Short mmCIF file of C-alpha atoms in Angstrom, two decimals:
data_model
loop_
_atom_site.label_atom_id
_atom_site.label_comp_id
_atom_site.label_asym_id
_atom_site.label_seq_id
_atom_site.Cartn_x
_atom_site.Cartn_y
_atom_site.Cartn_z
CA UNK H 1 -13.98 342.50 79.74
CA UNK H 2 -12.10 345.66 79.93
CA UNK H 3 -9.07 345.12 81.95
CA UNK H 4 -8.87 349.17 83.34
CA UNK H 5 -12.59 348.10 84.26
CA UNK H 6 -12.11 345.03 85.81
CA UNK H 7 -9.23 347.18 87.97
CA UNK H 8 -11.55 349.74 88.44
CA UNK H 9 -14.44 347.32 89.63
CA UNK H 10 -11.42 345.13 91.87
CA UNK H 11 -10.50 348.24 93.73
CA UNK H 12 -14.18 349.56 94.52
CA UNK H 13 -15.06 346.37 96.10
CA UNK H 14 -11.75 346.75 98.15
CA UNK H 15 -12.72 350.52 99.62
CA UNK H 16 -16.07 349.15 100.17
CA UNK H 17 -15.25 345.68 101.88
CA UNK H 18 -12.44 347.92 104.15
CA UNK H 19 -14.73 350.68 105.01
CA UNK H 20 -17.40 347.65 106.24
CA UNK H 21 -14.86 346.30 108.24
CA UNK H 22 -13.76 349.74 109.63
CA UNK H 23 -17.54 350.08 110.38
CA UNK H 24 -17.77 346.88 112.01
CA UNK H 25 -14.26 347.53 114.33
CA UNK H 26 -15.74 351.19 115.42
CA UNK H 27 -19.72 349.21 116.25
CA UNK H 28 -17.96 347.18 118.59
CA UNK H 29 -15.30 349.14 119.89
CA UNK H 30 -18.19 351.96 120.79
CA UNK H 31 -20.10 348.47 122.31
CA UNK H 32 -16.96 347.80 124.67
CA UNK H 33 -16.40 351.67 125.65
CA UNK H 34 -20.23 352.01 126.94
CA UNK H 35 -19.30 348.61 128.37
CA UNK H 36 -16.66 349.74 130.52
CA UNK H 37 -18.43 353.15 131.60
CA UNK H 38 -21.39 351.28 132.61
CA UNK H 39 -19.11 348.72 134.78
CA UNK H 40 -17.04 352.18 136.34
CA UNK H 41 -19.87 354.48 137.38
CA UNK H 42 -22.19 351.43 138.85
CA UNK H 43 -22.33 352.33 142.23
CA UNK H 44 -21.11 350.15 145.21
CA UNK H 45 -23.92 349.24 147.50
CA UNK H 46 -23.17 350.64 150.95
CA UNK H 47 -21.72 348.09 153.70
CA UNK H 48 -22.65 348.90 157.06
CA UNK H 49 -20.81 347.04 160.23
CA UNK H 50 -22.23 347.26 163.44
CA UNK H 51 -20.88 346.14 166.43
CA UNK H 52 -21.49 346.25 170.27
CA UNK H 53 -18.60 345.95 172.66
CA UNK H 54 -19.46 345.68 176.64
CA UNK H 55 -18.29 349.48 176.86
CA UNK H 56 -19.71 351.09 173.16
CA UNK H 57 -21.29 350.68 170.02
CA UNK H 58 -19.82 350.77 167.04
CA UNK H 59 -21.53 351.82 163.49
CA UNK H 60 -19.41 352.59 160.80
CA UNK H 61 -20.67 352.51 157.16
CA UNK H 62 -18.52 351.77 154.04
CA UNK H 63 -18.60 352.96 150.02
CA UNK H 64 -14.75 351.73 149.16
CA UNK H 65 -14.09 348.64 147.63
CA UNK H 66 -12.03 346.54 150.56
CA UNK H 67 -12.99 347.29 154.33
CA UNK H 68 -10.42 345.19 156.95
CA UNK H 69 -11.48 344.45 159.98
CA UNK H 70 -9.34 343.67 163.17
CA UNK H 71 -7.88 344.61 166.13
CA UNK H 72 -5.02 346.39 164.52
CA UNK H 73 -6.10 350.58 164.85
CA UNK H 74 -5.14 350.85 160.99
CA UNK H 75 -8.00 348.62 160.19
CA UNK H 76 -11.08 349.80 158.54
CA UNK H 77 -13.30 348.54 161.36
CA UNK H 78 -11.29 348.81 164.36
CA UNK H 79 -12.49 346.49 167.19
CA UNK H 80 -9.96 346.80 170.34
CA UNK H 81 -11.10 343.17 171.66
CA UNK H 82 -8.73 340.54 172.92
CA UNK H 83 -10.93 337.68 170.95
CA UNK H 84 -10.07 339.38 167.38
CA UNK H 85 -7.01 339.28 165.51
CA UNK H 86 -5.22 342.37 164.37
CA UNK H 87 -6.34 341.19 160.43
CA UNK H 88 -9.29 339.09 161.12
CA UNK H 89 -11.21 339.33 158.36
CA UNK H 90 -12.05 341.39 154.77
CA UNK H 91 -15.00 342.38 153.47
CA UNK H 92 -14.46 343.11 149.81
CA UNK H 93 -17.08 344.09 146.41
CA UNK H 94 -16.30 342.17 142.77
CA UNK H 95 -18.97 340.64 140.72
CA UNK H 96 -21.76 342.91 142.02
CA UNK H 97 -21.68 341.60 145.43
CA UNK H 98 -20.21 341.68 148.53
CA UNK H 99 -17.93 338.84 150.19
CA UNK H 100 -16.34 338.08 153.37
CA UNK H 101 -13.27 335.95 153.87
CA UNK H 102 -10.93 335.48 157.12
CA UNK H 103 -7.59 336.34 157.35
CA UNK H 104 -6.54 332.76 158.63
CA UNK H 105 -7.70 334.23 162.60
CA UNK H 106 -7.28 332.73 165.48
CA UNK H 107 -10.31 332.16 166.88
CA UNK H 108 -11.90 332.49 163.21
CA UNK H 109 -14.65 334.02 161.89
CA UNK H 110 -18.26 332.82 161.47
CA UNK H 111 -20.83 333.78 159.45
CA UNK H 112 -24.78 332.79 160.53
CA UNK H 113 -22.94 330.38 162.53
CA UNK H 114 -21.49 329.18 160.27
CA UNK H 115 -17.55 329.04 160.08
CA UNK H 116 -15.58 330.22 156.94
CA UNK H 117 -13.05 328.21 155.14
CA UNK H 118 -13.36 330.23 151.71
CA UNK H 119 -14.99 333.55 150.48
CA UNK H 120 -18.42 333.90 151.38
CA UNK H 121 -20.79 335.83 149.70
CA UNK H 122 -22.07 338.79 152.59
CA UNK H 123 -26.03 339.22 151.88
CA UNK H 124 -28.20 342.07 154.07
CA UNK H 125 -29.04 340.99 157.55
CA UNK H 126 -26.02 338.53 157.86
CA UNK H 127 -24.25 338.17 161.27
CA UNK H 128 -20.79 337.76 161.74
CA UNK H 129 -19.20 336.63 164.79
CA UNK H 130 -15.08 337.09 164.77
CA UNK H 131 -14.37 335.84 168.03
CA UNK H 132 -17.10 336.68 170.71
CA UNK H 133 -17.81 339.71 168.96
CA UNK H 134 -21.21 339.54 166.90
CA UNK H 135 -21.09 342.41 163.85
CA UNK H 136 -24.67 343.28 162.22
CA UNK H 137 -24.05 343.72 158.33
CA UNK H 138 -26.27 345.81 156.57
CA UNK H 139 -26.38 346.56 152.91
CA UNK H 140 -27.79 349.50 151.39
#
């Protein structure tokens, strides 16, 4: 065979073996990009905390990420109670869901009666109790 053919022939498959794997690189690159927007404009499901004190109720309804709750007035979901800690506990949204965990409290934090060592998963209807203060979540 011709070797300016054969040459010819070598680089042809070369453009044509590149330009599939070009093809290939931009398929899945285009795969992860709708991906990502998919995972960034999901919306958060809405966490609502309610709470009632002797004196008032409280209702306050979240759409961030991480809502703190505590005694401390820069908390998310101030409670002025002498039972709960200044960081009692965080409510926080990853993997679709909401979770719960205490912020090592002093009188700790329950959940359905339940007391929390780890991360809970938070679920609509759930009761929390940080100290003798029972909190209604509600997710919408």
């Amino acid at each position: 065979m011709n070797p300016t053919l054969v040459l010819v022939l070598y680089t042809l498959m070369m453009i044509i073996f590149f330009a599939f794997l070009a093809w290939g690189f931009y398929v899945i690159w285009m795969r992860f990009q709708r991906k990502r927007e998919n995972i960034n404009t999901s919306k958060i499901p809405q966490l609502t905390l309610t709470a009632q004190l002797k004196s008032e109720h409280i209702k306050t309804s979240f759409t961030n990420t991480e809502v703190t709750l505590g005694r401390d007035p820069k908390s998310d979901f101030y409670i002025n109670d002498e039972t709960i800690s200044a960081k009692h506990a965080r409510f926080s949204y990853h993997q679709n869901q909401w979770w719960v965990e205490d912020l090592s409290s002093t009188n700790g934090t329950f959940l359905n009666k339940m007391k929390i060592e780890e991360t809970n998963m938070v679920t609509n209807g759930d009761e929390l109790r940080c100290g003798l203060i029972i909190i209604l979540v509600t997710i919408i």
